[in-house]
XYZ file of C-alpha atoms in Angstrom:
738
model
C -23.024 -36.977 10.007
C -20.717 -39.907 9.315
C -19.395 -38.675 5.974
C -15.825 -37.418 6.516
C -16.476 -34.656 4.027
C -19.311 -33.273 6.145
C -17.136 -33.401 9.251
C -14.253 -31.427 7.758
C -16.641 -28.874 6.229
C -18.334 -28.375 9.586
C -14.979 -27.974 11.345
C -13.833 -25.486 8.709
C -16.902 -23.316 9.309
C -16.190 -23.237 13.052
C -12.577 -22.029 12.773
C -11.817 -18.549 14.046
C -8.968 -16.259 13.018
C -5.787 -16.467 15.073
C -4.868 -13.451 17.150
C -1.709 -12.204 15.463
C 0.114 -9.769 17.692
C 2.088 -7.283 15.656
C 5.474 -6.093 16.944
C 5.385 -2.951 19.036
C 7.634 -1.196 16.504
C 6.511 0.241 13.199
C 7.234 -1.963 10.134
C 10.254 0.091 9.027
C 11.792 -0.463 12.471
C 11.720 -4.275 12.337
C 12.328 -4.536 8.583
C 15.407 -6.712 8.040
C 15.590 -7.679 11.710
C 16.639 -11.233 10.762
C 18.971 -10.225 7.916
C 22.722 -9.639 8.037
C 22.322 -6.485 5.975
C 24.579 -3.435 5.573
C 23.579 -2.067 8.952
C 24.545 -5.350 10.666
C 27.745 -5.633 8.613
C 28.770 -2.130 9.650
C 28.179 -3.022 13.291
C 29.754 -6.495 13.403
C 32.608 -6.253 10.867
C 35.894 -4.328 11.052
C 35.739 -1.167 8.959
C 38.179 -2.353 6.291
C 36.350 -5.680 5.950
C 33.009 -3.869 5.711
C 34.320 -1.645 2.911
C 35.641 -4.638 0.980
C 32.269 -6.393 1.304
C 30.428 -3.315 0.040
C 32.813 -3.161 -2.921
C 31.937 -6.785 -3.728
C 28.193 -6.154 -3.419
C 27.996 -2.808 -5.227
C 30.789 -2.974 -7.762
C 31.178 -6.666 -8.480
C 34.704 -6.784 -7.046
C 36.090 -10.299 -6.678
C 35.598 -11.698 -3.191
C 38.927 -12.100 -1.402
C 38.812 -15.417 0.447
C 41.222 -13.916 2.988
C 38.435 -11.758 4.452
C 36.009 -14.673 4.791
C 37.178 -15.539 8.334
C 36.507 -11.996 9.562
C 33.073 -11.948 7.912
C 32.216 -15.375 9.355
C 33.217 -14.218 12.841
C 30.958 -11.183 12.606
C 28.073 -13.226 11.246
C 28.427 -15.808 14.002
C 28.449 -13.162 16.741
C 25.231 -11.648 15.367
C 23.671 -15.090 14.878
C 24.458 -16.235 18.433
C 22.900 -13.056 19.825
C 19.725 -14.110 17.985
C 19.657 -17.656 19.380
C 21.080 -19.364 16.298
C 22.684 -22.790 16.773
C 22.993 -24.050 13.170
C 23.947 -22.788 9.724
C 23.094 -23.954 6.210
C 23.968 -23.216 2.606
C 20.599 -22.298 1.078
C 20.457 -22.973 -2.650
C 18.037 -23.474 -5.535
C 18.500 -26.833 -7.294
C 16.581 -27.773 -10.441
C 13.608 -28.984 -8.372
C 11.726 -25.640 -8.474
C 12.251 -25.428 -4.697
C 15.114 -24.693 -2.323
C 17.521 -26.995 -0.500
C 19.358 -26.822 2.801
C 21.509 -29.082 4.988
C 21.821 -27.849 8.569
C 25.093 -28.134 10.501
C 25.587 -26.978 14.083
C 28.354 -24.618 15.125
C 29.773 -27.132 17.615
C 33.212 -28.714 17.242
C 35.467 -30.753 19.557
C 37.716 -28.557 21.695
C 40.387 -31.257 21.975
C 39.880 -31.520 25.736
C 36.811 -33.736 25.814
C 34.391 -30.818 25.498
C 32.766 -28.787 22.745
C 33.171 -25.280 21.387
C 31.281 -23.250 18.789
C 33.113 -22.317 15.619
C 32.228 -20.895 12.221
C 35.135 -20.315 9.855
C 35.425 -18.473 6.575
C 35.918 -21.821 4.853
C 32.526 -23.039 6.084
C 30.908 -19.750 5.074
C 32.367 -19.739 1.582
C 31.918 -23.338 0.485
C 30.235 -26.655 1.322
C 29.912 -30.023 -0.388
C 26.305 -31.275 -0.733
C 25.619 -34.594 -2.461
C 25.185 -33.609 -6.119
C 23.990 -37.029 -7.280
C 20.759 -36.721 -5.299
C 19.589 -33.595 -7.139
C 18.437 -33.392 -10.772
C 21.485 -32.981 -12.990
C 20.373 -34.221 -16.415
C 23.200 -36.729 -16.513
C 26.009 -34.352 -15.512
C 26.382 -36.247 -12.234
C 25.939 -40.021 -11.941
C 24.898 -41.781 -8.737
C 28.500 -42.790 -8.053
C 29.700 -39.228 -8.767
C 28.329 -37.546 -5.700
C 30.556 -34.520 -5.332
C 29.131 -31.045 -5.861
C 29.772 -27.658 -4.293
C 27.697 -24.826 -2.910
C 29.475 -21.449 -2.874
C 28.445 -18.287 -1.039
C 26.748 -15.494 -2.981
C 27.724 -12.352 -1.002
C 25.377 -10.149 -3.063
C 22.345 -11.778 -1.404
C 22.351 -11.197 2.371
C 22.448 -14.002 4.921
C 19.272 -14.411 6.991
C 17.902 -16.319 9.989
C 15.034 -18.837 9.929
C 14.170 -20.139 13.409
C 17.521 -21.291 14.876
C 19.417 -21.498 11.585
C 21.701 -19.075 9.761
C 20.828 -19.357 6.046
C 23.572 -18.508 3.546
C 22.415 -17.973 -0.077
C 24.683 -19.920 -2.418
C 25.144 -21.155 -5.946
C 25.298 -24.927 -6.551
C 27.733 -26.395 -9.088
C 29.014 -29.842 -10.001
C 32.498 -31.165 -9.275
C 33.333 -30.437 -12.904
C 32.053 -26.859 -12.716
C 28.635 -27.010 -14.436
C 25.757 -25.119 -12.833
C 23.234 -27.403 -11.127
C 20.973 -24.604 -9.942
C 19.164 -21.433 -11.018
C 21.297 -18.843 -9.229
C 24.613 -19.456 -11.022
C 23.294 -18.850 -14.571
C 21.109 -16.011 -13.284
C 24.147 -14.208 -11.883
C 25.936 -14.731 -15.214
C 22.944 -13.366 -17.170
C 22.729 -10.326 -14.879
C 26.441 -9.688 -15.399
C 25.977 -9.947 -19.167
C 23.116 -7.448 -19.285
C 25.009 -5.107 -16.959
C 28.053 -5.043 -19.252
C 26.029 -4.734 -22.465
C 23.621 -2.086 -21.180
C 26.391 -0.020 -19.592
C 28.231 0.103 -22.930
C 25.088 1.352 -24.708
C 24.415 3.885 -21.927
C 27.818 5.430 -22.611
C 26.444 6.806 -25.897
C 24.194 9.027 -23.769
C 26.043 9.346 -20.445
C 29.701 8.283 -20.155
C 29.509 8.501 -16.334
C 27.305 5.395 -16.016
C 29.271 2.643 -14.249
C 26.659 -0.059 -13.755
C 23.225 -1.136 -14.997
C 21.039 -3.179 -12.681
C 18.250 -5.539 -13.645
C 15.233 -5.003 -11.401
C 12.341 -7.347 -10.632
C 9.048 -6.880 -8.865
C 7.020 -10.093 -8.720
C 3.305 -10.401 -7.952
C 2.667 -13.712 -6.186
C -0.834 -15.136 -6.623
C -2.004 -18.096 -4.552
C -5.063 -19.921 -3.220
C -5.860 -20.710 0.406
C -7.819 -23.869 1.243
C -8.888 -25.027 4.683
C -6.405 -27.658 5.868
C -9.083 -30.229 6.751
C -10.652 -29.999 3.298
C -7.221 -30.178 1.700
C -6.398 -33.365 3.619
C -9.657 -34.935 2.444
C -8.631 -34.429 -1.203
C -5.813 -36.895 -2.110
C -5.417 -35.197 -5.485
C -4.652 -31.828 -3.881
C -2.357 -33.501 -1.376
C -0.323 -35.394 -3.971
C -0.466 -33.217 -7.105
C -1.309 -29.697 -5.935
C -4.481 -29.532 -8.040
C -7.946 -31.040 -8.193
C -8.003 -33.782 -10.819
C -11.800 -33.841 -10.654
C -14.588 -31.610 -9.454
C -17.676 -30.068 -11.020
C -18.019 -26.292 -11.235
C -19.682 -24.558 -8.329
C -22.899 -22.825 -9.380
C -21.304 -19.628 -8.104
C -17.610 -19.079 -8.658
C -16.065 -15.834 -9.967
C -18.774 -14.748 -12.381
C -20.064 -11.989 -10.070
C -16.610 -10.380 -9.774
C -17.375 -9.870 -6.099
C -14.185 -11.393 -4.682
C -11.680 -9.251 -6.600
C -10.401 -6.448 -4.340
C -13.204 -7.308 -1.923
C -13.059 -7.194 1.848
C -10.423 -9.679 3.028
C -11.978 -12.448 5.188
C -10.913 -12.364 8.848
C -9.011 -15.668 8.892
C -7.200 -14.696 5.706
C -6.415 -11.210 7.019
C -4.853 -12.766 10.130
C -2.750 -15.042 7.910
C -1.694 -12.099 5.744
C -0.649 -10.030 8.765
C 1.415 -12.897 10.139
C 3.035 -13.565 6.757
C 3.789 -9.890 6.204
C 5.406 -9.428 9.621
C 7.676 -12.433 9.165
C 8.497 -11.428 5.582
C 9.448 -7.891 6.608
C 11.701 -9.251 9.354
C 13.456 -11.250 6.622
C 13.930 -8.122 4.531
C 11.219 -8.945 1.969
C 9.621 -5.544 1.237
C 5.966 -6.642 1.063
C 3.855 -3.751 -0.183
C 0.520 -5.047 -1.501
C -2.057 -7.627 -0.373
C -5.526 -8.167 -1.792
C -8.212 -10.584 -2.934
C -7.694 -11.860 -6.471
C -10.367 -12.678 -9.070
C -11.153 -16.302 -8.199
C -12.757 -17.217 -4.864
C -10.156 -18.046 -2.199
C -7.445 -16.557 -4.445
C -5.158 -13.811 -3.137
C -2.008 -11.878 -4.000
C 1.044 -10.495 -2.238
C 3.552 -8.217 -3.970
C 6.721 -6.423 -2.832
C 8.488 -3.245 -3.841
C 10.853 -4.057 -6.706
C 14.429 -5.109 -5.930
C 17.605 -6.081 -7.750
C 16.709 -9.242 -9.664
C 18.993 -11.711 -7.885
C 17.720 -10.620 -4.467
C 14.106 -10.508 -5.686
C 14.370 -14.121 -6.879
C 15.802 -15.220 -3.524
C 13.063 -13.358 -1.689
C 10.338 -14.927 -3.798
C 11.644 -18.437 -3.137
C 11.875 -17.625 0.559
C 8.379 -16.144 0.649
C 6.796 -19.184 -1.025
C 8.373 -21.410 1.618
C 7.317 -19.041 4.396
C 3.793 -18.813 2.979
C 3.279 -22.563 3.242
C 4.562 -22.603 6.823
C 2.425 -19.664 8.009
C -0.667 -21.003 6.218
C -0.561 -24.261 8.216
C -0.277 -22.286 11.447
C -3.590 -20.620 10.520
C -5.338 -23.844 9.517
C -4.889 -23.286 5.784
C -2.896 -24.839 2.991
C -1.395 -22.440 0.470
C -1.801 -23.677 -3.103
C 0.827 -22.376 -5.518
C -0.127 -24.649 -8.421
C -0.960 -22.564 -11.497
C -4.375 -24.194 -11.955
C -5.624 -25.948 -8.797
C -9.277 -25.566 -9.846
C -10.785 -25.948 -13.309
C -13.068 -23.268 -14.711
C -11.756 -20.312 -12.700
C -8.648 -18.143 -12.839
C -5.326 -19.813 -12.321
C -2.435 -18.211 -10.466
C 0.469 -16.427 -12.088
C 3.516 -14.564 -10.909
C 3.743 -11.442 -13.013
C 7.397 -10.406 -13.333
C 7.746 -6.622 -13.560
C 11.179 -6.164 -15.092
C 13.266 -3.082 -15.791
C 16.831 -1.818 -16.092
C 18.282 1.104 -14.146
C 21.656 2.830 -13.924
C 23.810 3.405 -10.855
C 22.848 7.105 -11.003
C 19.155 6.326 -10.695
C 17.928 6.457 -14.311
C 15.194 3.999 -15.319
C 16.159 2.987 -18.833
C 12.607 1.998 -19.821
C 11.142 5.319 -18.679
C 10.855 8.413 -20.890
C 12.890 11.485 -19.967
C 12.665 15.237 -20.245
C 15.162 15.876 -23.047
C 15.467 14.566 -26.612
C 18.629 12.658 -25.664
C 16.860 11.043 -22.703
C 14.009 9.999 -24.939
C 16.346 8.597 -27.584
C 17.923 6.490 -24.840
C 14.410 5.425 -23.770
C 13.511 4.422 -27.332
C 16.817 2.572 -27.695
C 16.229 0.344 -24.682
C 12.576 -0.228 -25.587
C 13.462 -1.309 -29.119
C 16.428 -3.477 -28.147
C 14.328 -5.198 -25.489
C 11.783 -5.949 -28.198
C 14.582 -7.232 -30.429
C 15.667 -9.699 -27.755
C 12.105 -10.829 -27.132
C 11.415 -11.164 -30.875
C 14.530 -13.141 -31.682
C 14.060 -15.485 -28.717
C 10.267 -15.547 -28.351
C 10.261 -19.356 -28.422
C 12.964 -19.527 -25.757
C 11.093 -17.085 -23.522
C 8.020 -19.280 -23.834
C 10.121 -22.292 -22.906
C 11.441 -20.428 -19.861
C 7.959 -20.110 -18.350
C 6.493 -23.405 -19.565
C 5.820 -26.360 -17.273
C 3.325 -29.172 -16.875
C 1.488 -27.025 -14.322
C 1.611 -23.646 -16.103
C 0.348 -25.284 -19.306
C -3.069 -25.616 -17.617
C -3.196 -21.860 -16.948
C -1.895 -20.240 -20.120
C -4.617 -19.014 -22.421
C -7.423 -19.488 -19.885
C -9.349 -17.028 -17.690
C -7.253 -13.911 -18.316
C -3.857 -15.666 -18.334
C -1.900 -14.745 -21.461
C -1.725 -17.234 -24.336
C 1.243 -19.497 -25.052
C 2.426 -17.179 -27.838
C 4.912 -14.514 -26.805
C 4.044 -11.017 -27.991
C 4.427 -7.522 -26.579
C 1.740 -4.915 -25.960
C 3.060 -1.347 -26.120
C -0.074 0.769 -26.062
C -1.213 3.333 -28.586
C 1.198 6.130 -27.704
C 4.414 4.116 -27.800
C 3.276 2.219 -30.896
C 2.679 5.506 -32.723
C 6.074 6.771 -31.587
C 7.924 3.758 -33.011
C 5.888 3.878 -36.215
C 6.764 7.557 -36.617
C 10.495 6.894 -36.196
C 10.311 4.024 -38.675
C 8.427 5.900 -41.403
C 9.534 9.541 -41.079
C 12.225 10.905 -43.355
C 15.501 10.486 -41.483
C 16.886 13.935 -42.254
C 13.684 15.619 -41.117
C 13.518 13.393 -38.057
C 16.889 14.310 -36.640
C 18.915 17.501 -36.376
C 21.638 18.860 -34.119
C 21.292 22.120 -32.207
C 24.872 23.148 -31.647
C 27.659 20.782 -30.619
C 25.983 19.248 -27.569
C 22.319 19.715 -28.357
C 19.929 17.533 -30.297
C 16.446 17.850 -31.706
C 14.244 14.858 -32.414
C 11.088 15.448 -34.418
C 9.103 12.751 -32.681
C 5.801 13.059 -30.855
C 6.254 14.590 -27.425
C 6.514 11.966 -24.692
C 4.807 13.353 -21.591
C 6.255 12.577 -18.174
C 3.040 10.761 -17.282
C 3.405 8.173 -20.027
C 2.884 5.587 -17.296
C -0.753 6.733 -17.120
C -1.157 6.953 -20.882
C -0.631 3.250 -21.465
C -3.650 0.977 -21.271
C -3.288 -2.612 -20.050
C -3.797 -5.725 -22.148
C -4.525 -8.682 -19.908
C -3.865 -11.133 -22.733
C -0.365 -9.861 -23.487
C 2.457 -12.066 -22.154
C 5.002 -9.217 -22.234
C 3.357 -5.832 -21.813
C 4.894 -2.383 -21.477
C 3.392 -0.634 -18.459
C 4.914 2.839 -18.522
C 8.426 2.430 -17.105
C 8.942 -1.344 -17.211
C 7.788 -4.517 -18.924
C 5.473 -6.978 -17.229
C 6.259 -10.601 -18.106
C 2.791 -11.931 -17.275
C 3.222 -15.527 -18.454
C 5.373 -16.687 -15.502
C 3.615 -19.334 -13.394
C 2.829 -18.977 -9.695
C 4.955 -21.879 -8.418
C 7.874 -21.264 -10.796
C 11.296 -20.025 -9.843
C 11.430 -16.521 -11.371
C 15.072 -17.140 -12.224
C 14.136 -19.301 -15.209
C 12.352 -16.424 -16.956
C 14.899 -13.850 -15.787
C 17.853 -15.853 -17.142
C 16.276 -16.045 -20.594
C 15.019 -12.443 -20.656
C 18.174 -10.748 -19.394
C 20.352 -12.866 -21.676
C 18.156 -12.111 -24.720
C 18.263 -8.370 -24.035
C 22.015 -8.484 -23.369
C 22.597 -10.152 -26.732
C 20.417 -7.575 -28.499
C 22.325 -4.706 -26.852
C 25.701 -6.221 -27.752
C 24.601 -6.559 -31.371
C 23.143 -3.040 -31.348
C 26.392 -1.484 -30.133
C 28.447 -3.459 -32.647
C 26.316 -2.193 -35.529
C 26.188 1.390 -34.231
C 29.985 1.495 -33.897
C 30.323 0.079 -37.400
C 27.933 2.720 -38.776
C 29.867 5.469 -36.993
C 33.071 4.246 -38.615
C 31.401 4.116 -42.040
C 30.153 7.714 -41.781
C 33.196 9.187 -40.026
C 34.132 11.443 -42.956
C 30.582 12.760 -43.350
C 30.479 13.892 -39.730
C 34.121 14.839 -39.346
C 34.447 17.306 -36.491
C 31.055 16.403 -35.058
C 31.368 13.065 -33.274
C 28.223 13.759 -31.264
C 26.182 14.103 -34.440
C 27.736 10.966 -35.938
C 26.821 8.879 -32.884
C 23.199 9.908 -32.803
C 22.707 9.599 -36.546
C 24.082 6.050 -36.300
C 21.794 5.238 -33.388
C 18.761 6.475 -35.319
C 19.796 4.446 -38.378
C 20.113 1.197 -36.422
C 16.955 1.835 -34.418
C 14.941 2.273 -37.605
C 16.262 -1.058 -38.864
C 15.432 -2.786 -35.586
C 11.954 -1.259 -35.307
C 11.150 -2.878 -38.656
C 12.813 -6.168 -37.742
C 11.038 -6.682 -34.411
C 7.642 -5.432 -35.571
C 6.147 -8.972 -35.622
C 6.463 -9.220 -31.829
C 4.270 -6.136 -31.298
C 0.599 -7.001 -30.871
C -2.029 -4.922 -29.083
C -5.087 -7.041 -29.871
C -6.905 -9.994 -28.318
C -4.403 -12.763 -27.650
C -7.231 -15.261 -27.096
C -8.636 -15.023 -30.603
C -8.221 -17.809 -33.175
C -7.254 -15.125 -35.671
C -4.195 -14.250 -33.570
C -2.886 -17.816 -33.786
C -3.095 -17.617 -37.577
C -1.550 -14.151 -37.652
C 1.241 -15.115 -35.221
C 2.111 -18.069 -37.438
C 2.374 -15.750 -40.446
C 4.646 -13.469 -38.418
C 7.007 -16.352 -37.697
C 6.311 -16.464 -33.957
C 6.444 -19.737 -32.044
C 2.874 -21.103 -31.718
C 3.728 -24.581 -30.393
C 1.416 -25.730 -27.573
C 3.018 -29.015 -26.553
C 5.015 -28.452 -23.362
C 7.760 -31.034 -24.100
C 8.235 -29.655 -27.623
C 8.376 -26.071 -26.357
C 11.363 -27.048 -24.185
C 13.237 -27.833 -27.416
C 13.764 -24.101 -27.922
C 16.554 -24.207 -25.328
C 18.537 -26.336 -27.758
C 17.984 -24.201 -30.852
C 21.235 -23.032 -32.423
C 20.293 -19.408 -31.709
C 19.699 -20.183 -28.021
C 22.928 -22.122 -27.578
C 24.936 -19.437 -29.398
C 23.422 -16.699 -27.224
C 23.991 -18.443 -23.886
C 27.517 -19.511 -24.769
C 28.608 -16.168 -26.247
C 27.456 -14.368 -23.097
C 28.990 -16.950 -20.765
C 25.613 -17.753 -19.181
C 25.375 -21.500 -19.896
C 27.243 -24.014 -22.024
C 25.652 -26.394 -24.483
C 26.314 -29.226 -22.021
C 24.485 -27.359 -19.260
C 21.542 -26.594 -21.555
C 21.258 -30.216 -22.670
C 21.346 -31.369 -19.055
C 18.656 -28.898 -18.013
C 16.406 -30.036 -20.807
C 16.800 -33.638 -19.673
C 15.626 -32.474 -16.252
C 12.701 -30.537 -17.748
C 11.497 -33.499 -19.818
C 11.896 -35.903 -16.916
C 10.072 -33.544 -14.543
C 7.203 -33.141 -17.001
C 6.868 -36.915 -17.350
C 6.910 -37.486 -13.596
C 4.262 -34.851 -12.918
C 1.855 -36.315 -15.469
C 2.720 -39.821 -14.281
C 1.852 -38.967 -10.677
C -1.398 -37.291 -11.723
C -2.387 -40.292 -13.836
C -1.735 -42.723 -11.004
C -3.636 -40.590 -8.481
C -6.578 -40.207 -10.858
C -6.659 -43.967 -11.475
C -6.579 -44.728 -7.748
C -9.315 -42.218 -6.917
C -11.468 -43.460 -9.767
C -11.295 -47.104 -8.733
C -11.144 -46.733 -4.944
C -13.340 -43.681 -4.302
C -15.592 -42.733 -7.190
C -16.740 -46.057 -8.657
C -17.439 -47.705 -5.244
C -19.480 -44.683 -4.099
C -21.359 -44.472 -7.406
C -22.202 -48.177 -7.411
C -23.242 -48.009 -3.753
C -25.688 -45.239 -4.595
C -26.777 -47.235 -7.637
C -27.561 -50.195 -5.334
C -29.680 -47.952 -3.102
C -31.658 -46.847 -6.138
C -32.097 -50.478 -7.254
C -33.470 -51.333 -3.824
C -35.865 -48.412 -4.103
C -37.056 -49.632 -7.519
C -37.568 -53.169 -6.219
C -39.542 -51.838 -3.246
C -41.713 -49.776 -5.586
C -42.502 -52.861 -7.628
C -43.419 -54.838 -4.515
C -45.897 -52.201 -3.333
C -47.449 -50.658 -6.447
C -49.045 -52.153 -9.556
C -46.583 -52.704 -12.385
C -47.636 -49.702 -14.466
C -47.569 -47.300 -11.548
C -44.310 -48.734 -10.198
C -42.627 -48.279 -13.586
C -43.867 -44.714 -13.789
C -42.718 -43.849 -10.266
C -39.347 -45.549 -10.788
C -38.590 -44.081 -14.220
C -36.249 -41.376 -12.926
C -34.309 -43.770 -10.708
C -33.997 -46.311 -13.502
C -32.601 -43.613 -15.789
C -30.011 -42.667 -13.150
C -29.138 -46.348 -12.568
C -28.516 -46.818 -16.275
C -26.454 -43.628 -16.549
C -24.314 -44.561 -13.551
C -23.673 -47.947 -15.112
C -22.656 -46.358 -18.406
C -20.401 -43.737 -16.814
C -18.671 -46.107 -14.377
C -18.055 -48.535 -17.249
C -16.536 -45.691 -19.277
C -14.374 -44.681 -16.300
C -13.142 -48.252 -15.778
C -12.298 -48.560 -19.428
C -10.610 -45.151 -19.358
C -8.463 -46.098 -16.353
C -7.427 -49.305 -18.089
C -6.440 -47.373 -21.213
C -4.629 -44.824 -19.033
C -2.590 -47.551 -17.346
C -1.728 -49.140 -20.696
C -0.704 -45.763 -22.161
C 1.624 -45.230 -19.198
C 3.142 -48.674 -19.585
C 3.885 -48.053 -23.247
C 5.346 -44.601 -22.553
C 7.462 -45.899 -19.663
C 9.285 -48.268 -22.021
C 10.707 -45.307 -23.950
C 14.302 -44.669 -22.871
C 14.754 -41.221 -24.390
C 13.414 -38.620 -21.910
C 12.405 -36.254 -24.717
C 10.349 -38.857 -26.541
C 8.890 -40.173 -23.293
C 7.692 -36.680 -22.315
C 6.080 -36.249 -25.732
C 4.352 -39.626 -25.345
C 2.992 -38.601 -21.940
C 1.739 -35.331 -23.406
C 0.146 -36.909 -26.482
C -1.182 -40.234 -25.186
C -1.480 -40.101 -21.379
C -2.661 -36.597 -20.477
C -5.672 -36.556 -22.898
C -7.060 -39.758 -21.352
C -7.139 -38.078 -17.961
C -9.472 -35.386 -19.255
C -11.860 -38.029 -20.610
C -12.030 -39.745 -17.221
C -12.508 -36.457 -15.412
C -15.470 -35.537 -17.591
C -17.293 -38.717 -16.559
C -16.498 -38.260 -12.865
C -17.704 -34.664 -12.858
C -21.003 -35.812 -14.357
C -21.333 -38.481 -11.663
C -20.786 -35.845 -8.974
C -24.032 -34.180 -10.078
C -25.944 -37.482 -9.978
C -24.768 -39.255 -6.833
C -26.399 -38.429 -3.508
C -24.515 -35.534 -1.901
C -24.438 -37.448 1.399
C -22.422 -40.222 -0.275
C -19.882 -38.188 -2.236
C -16.512 -38.645 -0.483
C -14.473 -35.685 -1.718
C -15.007 -32.027 -0.730
C -16.684 -30.245 -3.620
C -15.717 -26.973 -5.302
C -18.506 -25.097 -3.512
C -16.911 -26.151 -0.219
C -13.244 -25.830 -1.135
C -13.653 -22.346 -2.587
C -15.974 -20.673 -0.122
C -14.713 -21.741 3.308
C -13.017 -18.907 5.153
């Protein structure tokens, strides 16, 4: 077999699973082994320094730079005991990945030798080159200065021989150039707003935490097959490829027995993740062939985001060790499920109350309803922004296809919760609410059983579904940084809670005389009043039906929801007056920062489509057309030989099929050549546009559609050309090699 494709397929079939030796300890014993967590801090830091660090982490106390030297000394001692020689500030620039610059501990000792040092100054701050990262014009090439600053709320960890310090990344002039800085601001905003609202129900609440549990879907492809597909190598997805006769239609892969090579990979990944403090809980086969999922126990949102970014990097590294490539692109294969990263989001108090979970008393349930409704208010008011937060050139391929939710934000609540909100909205207020003594309360609403979590069905087409004690933001893409969605969501909910409290306090003041001597009654009557208003206001965001239907698009438009499908235009929602006002009022991002980020988003979109277009053109002209015409020549030779042996009539009859194929190949290759020429010209025209916004729109409207036309012709050729000639691994090989 001389065809490279056959060779890599044969090698893939021969591969055996690696022998992954698990640690001798149980998982809970080596969990966090490579993390400078509380246990390590207690051991390596002086007691007073440890207590100050815990105050910073738990209570948001300002970090005293004076203690940084003591913390750095403790970190370095622990790191050296673990064979560490270098350190790096690990941050999340606007590239959708992470960044790190490694420095060794060594310094001159002034006597011609070297010593190892790690000061508090080096721990707290570094100066990476800001001009080399996307900044949307905030930093010019000649303005290189930018700073990374330690985030003490996310623990330091060890990768190989390097101490990794989670940091924010800001420009010399103070603007955020990363995801972590605005995420921390959004989490602070929702903490303050939610804590204030909680005080209506429990004055002892000191802090509200945003929690996140992500579900990371991914594909595994044999490394040899991956290397034989330039489109996968350069773009992360297959730009061509006909459906396999068997793909996911039998539903036999979902939750099926995990193949041996994959199981070995999963064990290895899980061990290394647990050592890094990532609490991996679940692993299983997903719906599409060669698609899998890993999910952790939920964590505080900032830490969960860091852990997801770390896991994606670790996943790629471990996959190569096992002879795989991990594909995180949202839609690497056409016609089967894409990969998402469902974000399970909730709020909880410092005394352990889940604010999106029903309680056992009327007051608990009123608090539950309050946070459900105000979450819906935030999602309703900023539904276009939330869509923009999860949109990308890659996720656009997934949304609305094969069980992924549509690109219209709505919320599924389930029958029970929907009926509850409808009852509160429509019931007579005086009958709905009454006080039982000074501290008691009676709400005439349907009983909310403790097992509400099991009384809520699931709607796979809902982008933002309530699942019993949390909301599942299902529209987030598999290769995205979760922070993008979490910044928008937490900020939107924070704004809704701030507005809710303002109106409740105003209503209390307005009705003070009516409830004189009964402040408790006044508060809860005001809460009910405002909730009833908000239930009516946010009703358009509630939808329990089929999000895939054409009727829903029409209905969503009538409801005033954002139904835009163009990725570059969806990004415009970041610059809506309502979005800018929200981010600025909460101190999350300034208008300048938002404008810069949108420049980056538009430029990134353009570059991704540009790369795909160039790769598709190259493959078409250098792989597909030469192979198709070569096969066409073989058929022509066969026809000529037929005519030289058989009488004309018989030769024509015997050659009819081959002649038909020859003609079809000629037609399709001509169409492909013409399509590539048009694709190149469309790129040239778009590239002359200076404005990044308009250029991205041009790429969406005039470049991307031409790629689909070319692909259609290539996929038809794949079915016609001799299998022995076809150069690229096919779907049936990519998706079923273990």
